[in-house]
Coordinates of C-alpha atoms in Angstrom, one line a residue:
Chain K
A1 CA 0.0 0.0 0.0
Q2 CA 1.2 3.5 -0.8
S3 CA 1.9 5.6 2.3
V4 CA 3.6 8.7 3.6
A5 CA 5.2 8.8 7.1
Q6 CA 5.8 11.8 9.2
P7 CA 7.3 10.4 12.3
E8 CA 7.1 13.5 14.4
D9 CA 3.7 14.8 15.6
Q10 CA 5.3 18.0 16.7
V11 CA 8.7 19.8 16.3
N12 CA 9.8 22.6 18.5
V13 CA 12.6 24.9 17.3
A14 CA 14.0 28.2 18.7
E15 CA 13.7 31.2 16.4
G16 CA 16.8 31.6 14.3
N17 CA 17.8 28.0 14.5
P18 CA 17.7 25.6 11.5
L19 CA 14.6 23.3 11.3
T20 CA 13.9 19.9 9.8
V21 CA 10.6 18.2 9.4
K22 CA 11.0 14.6 8.4
C23 CA 9.1 12.6 5.7
T24 CA 9.5 9.2 4.2
Y25 CA 7.3 7.5 1.7
S26 CA 6.4 4.2 0.3
V27 CA 5.2 4.5 -3.3
S28 CA 5.9 2.4 -6.3
G29 CA 7.9 3.9 -9.1
N30 CA 9.2 7.5 -9.0
P31 CA 6.5 9.7 -7.4
Y32 CA 6.0 13.4 -7.4
L33 CA 6.7 14.7 -3.9
F34 CA 5.2 17.7 -2.2
W35 CA 5.1 19.8 1.0
Y36 CA 1.9 21.7 1.9
V37 CA 1.4 24.0 4.9
Q38 CA -1.7 24.9 6.8
Y39 CA -1.6 28.1 8.9
P40 CA -4.2 28.5 11.8
N41 CA -7.7 29.0 10.4
R42 CA -6.4 28.9 6.8
G43 CA -6.6 26.5 3.9
L44 CA -4.0 24.2 2.5
Q45 CA -1.1 26.1 0.8
F46 CA 1.4 24.6 -1.6
L47 CA 5.0 25.0 -0.4
L48 CA 7.2 23.1 -2.8
K49 CA 7.4 20.1 -5.1
Y50 CA 9.9 17.6 -6.6
I51 CA 9.2 16.5 -10.1
T52 CA 12.6 15.7 -11.6
G53 CA 16.1 17.0 -11.7
D54 CA 18.1 18.5 -8.8
N55 CA 17.4 16.7 -5.6
L56 CA 17.4 19.9 -3.6
V57 CA 14.1 21.8 -4.2
K58 CA 13.6 25.4 -3.1
G59 CA 10.1 26.6 -2.3
S60 CA 8.2 29.5 -0.7
Y61 CA 9.2 31.4 2.4
G62 CA 12.8 30.2 2.3
F63 CA 11.9 26.5 2.7
E64 CA 13.7 23.7 0.8
A65 CA 13.5 20.0 0.7
E66 CA 15.9 17.3 -0.3
F67 CA 14.8 14.2 -2.2
N68 CA 16.8 11.1 -1.3
K69 CA 15.8 8.2 -3.5
S70 CA 17.8 5.5 -1.7
Q71 CA 16.3 6.5 1.6
T72 CA 12.8 7.3 0.1
S73 CA 12.8 10.5 2.1
F74 CA 11.9 14.1 1.4
H75 CA 12.7 16.1 4.5
L76 CA 11.7 19.7 4.7
K77 CA 14.3 22.2 5.9
K78 CA 14.9 25.9 6.6
P79 CA 18.2 27.4 7.6
S80 CA 16.8 29.9 10.1
A81 CA 13.3 29.5 11.6
L82 CA 10.8 32.4 12.1
V83 CA 8.0 32.5 14.6
S84 CA 5.7 33.0 11.6
D85 CA 6.7 29.5 10.3
S86 CA 4.6 28.0 13.1
A87 CA 2.0 25.9 11.3
L88 CA 0.9 22.4 10.4
Y89 CA 3.1 20.8 7.6
F90 CA 2.0 18.0 5.4
C91 CA 4.2 15.8 3.2
A92 CA 2.5 14.3 0.2
V93 CA 3.2 12.1 -2.8
R94 CA 1.5 11.3 -6.1
T95 CA 2.2 8.7 -8.6
R96 CA 3.2 9.7 -12.1
N97 CA -0.1 8.2 -13.4
R98 CA -2.1 11.0 -15.0
D99 CA -4.3 12.9 -12.6
D100 CA -3.8 10.5 -9.8
K101 CA -4.9 11.3 -6.2
I102 CA -2.4 12.8 -3.7
I103 CA -1.5 10.7 -0.7
F104 CA -0.7 12.8 2.4
G105 CA 1.1 12.2 5.7
K106 CA -0.7 12.9 8.9
G107 CA 1.1 16.2 9.4
T108 CA 3.7 17.6 11.7
R109 CA 3.0 20.7 13.9
L110 CA 5.9 23.0 13.9
H111 CA 6.3 25.4 16.9
I112 CA 8.9 28.1 16.5
L113 CA 9.7 29.5 20.0
P114 CA 10.6 33.2 20.3
Chain X
E1 CA -7.8 34.2 -12.0
A2 CA -9.9 33.0 -9.1
G3 CA -8.7 30.0 -7.2
V4 CA -10.7 27.0 -6.0
T5 CA -13.5 28.2 -3.7
Q6 CA -15.5 26.3 -1.1
F7 CA -18.7 27.0 0.7
P8 CA -19.4 27.2 3.5
S9 CA -16.2 27.8 5.3
H10 CA -17.6 26.3 8.5
S11 CA -20.7 24.3 9.2
V12 CA -22.0 23.1 12.6
I13 CA -24.8 20.6 12.6
E14 CA -26.3 18.0 14.8
K15 CA -26.0 14.3 14.4
G16 CA -28.6 13.0 12.0
Q17 CA -28.9 16.2 10.0
T18 CA -27.9 16.7 6.4
V19 CA -25.2 19.0 5.2
T20 CA -24.1 19.9 1.6
L21 CA -20.7 21.2 0.9
R22 CA -19.9 23.0 -2.4
C23 CA -16.7 23.4 -4.4
D24 CA -16.2 25.6 -7.3
P25 CA -13.0 24.6 -9.2
I26 CA -10.8 26.9 -11.2
S27 CA -12.6 27.7 -14.5
G28 CA -11.7 25.2 -17.2
H29 CA -10.4 22.5 -14.9
D30 CA -11.8 19.1 -15.8
N31 CA -10.4 17.3 -12.8
L32 CA -12.0 17.9 -9.4
Y33 CA -11.0 16.1 -6.2
W34 CA -12.4 15.9 -2.7
Y35 CA -10.2 15.1 0.3
R36 CA -10.9 15.0 4.1
R37 CA -8.9 15.4 7.2
V38 CA -10.3 14.1 10.4
M39 CA -8.8 15.6 13.5
G40 CA -5.3 14.4 14.1
K41 CA -5.2 12.1 11.1
E42 CA -3.8 12.4 7.6
I43 CA -5.6 14.1 4.7
K44 CA -7.4 11.4 2.9
F45 CA -8.6 11.2 -0.7
L46 CA -12.4 10.8 -1.1
L47 CA -13.1 10.9 -4.8
H48 CA -12.1 12.3 -8.2
F49 CA -14.3 13.7 -11.0
V50 CA -13.3 14.1 -14.6
K51 CA -15.8 16.6 -15.9
E52 CA -19.1 15.2 -14.6
S53 CA -18.0 11.6 -14.4
K54 CA -16.7 9.9 -11.2
Q55 CA -13.2 8.6 -12.1
D56 CA -12.3 7.2 -8.7
E57 CA -14.5 7.1 -5.7
S58 CA -12.5 4.5 -3.8
G59 CA -12.1 6.8 -0.8
M60 CA -15.7 7.5 -0.1
P61 CA -16.3 6.2 3.5
N62 CA -19.8 4.9 3.1
N63 CA -23.2 5.5 1.4
R64 CA -24.0 8.4 3.6
F65 CA -21.8 10.4 1.4
L66 CA -23.0 11.5 -2.1
A67 CA -20.9 13.6 -4.5
E68 CA -22.2 15.2 -7.6
R69 CA -20.8 17.3 -10.4
T70 CA -23.7 18.1 -12.7
G71 CA -22.6 19.8 -15.9
G72 CA -18.9 19.3 -15.0
T73 CA -18.6 22.6 -13.2
Y74 CA -19.1 22.9 -9.5
S75 CA -19.4 19.9 -7.2
T76 CA -21.4 19.2 -4.1
L77 CA -20.7 16.7 -1.4
K78 CA -23.7 15.7 0.7
V79 CA -23.6 13.9 4.0
Q80 CA -26.9 12.4 5.0
P81 CA -27.4 11.6 7.8
A82 CA -24.3 13.1 9.4
E83 CA -22.5 11.2 12.2
L84 CA -20.0 12.4 14.8
E85 CA -17.1 10.8 13.0
D86 CA -17.8 12.9 9.9
S87 CA -16.4 16.0 11.7
G88 CA -13.3 17.3 10.0
V89 CA -12.0 19.6 7.3
Y90 CA -13.1 18.8 3.7
F91 CA -10.8 20.0 1.0
C92 CA -11.5 20.4 -2.7
A93 CA -8.8 20.5 -5.4
S94 CA -8.9 20.9 -9.2
S95 CA -6.5 20.5 -12.0
Q96 CA -6.4 20.8 -15.8
A97 CA -7.4 18.2 -18.3
S98 CA -5.3 15.1 -18.9
G99 CA -2.7 15.4 -21.6
S100 CA -0.2 17.6 -19.8
R101 CA 3.0 16.1 -18.5
Y102 CA 2.2 17.2 -15.0
N103 CA -1.0 18.6 -13.7
E104 CA -0.9 20.7 -10.6
Q105 CA -3.7 20.2 -8.1
F106 CA -4.8 23.5 -6.6
F107 CA -6.5 23.3 -3.3
G108 CA -9.4 25.3 -1.9
P109 CA -9.5 26.7 1.7
G110 CA -11.5 23.8 3.0
T111 CA -14.9 23.5 4.8
R112 CA -14.7 22.7 8.5
L113 CA -17.6 20.5 9.4
T114 CA -18.5 20.0 13.1
V115 CA -21.1 17.4 13.9
L116 CA -22.5 17.6 17.5

């Protein structure tokens, strides 16, 4: 079965420190990989995606993610966290079959401490 | 260009009542998806429309849920009768027609459903 694992329910990071939110996946083939963010009382916002090419993907708000095929991971990173980064982050995958559904992880709540 | 819109943003109903959620996709998008996140769990796929046809409804939890997309434009998701475990956030997404190498799915803001 296809699945996405986010092993941490919550991650606490001091403002200014680097942050990492972990994600591993189990999907056949070479999937598309995504990160989405949900701020309090807001909808789901696209952050970044990996389609092909360079394993390091840069996205919105200074976030980046590294695709590691051998470890089937797609960890989200940011060099210096901001309090405003506090939100719920979802890792997601999609097969390369046309228009296929997105499979999400359960989410990781990120708390940036001032 | 307007994004995906959903109505209402929040609905509070009692167990046993009926609720209808609406999604308006981006104009011209043939693909429309419904997803749901129950509190503390992952966002799960419910179903996928291509125009007015149901392409994949494997994620629909039971027959209390009915989705329609008459005319291939907006879609409705009706829950009848609603149960406590139906509480959650319902997201809609849309994407362009097949044929493109990669079709981005654009998400709406979600409808938060609370069943008391």
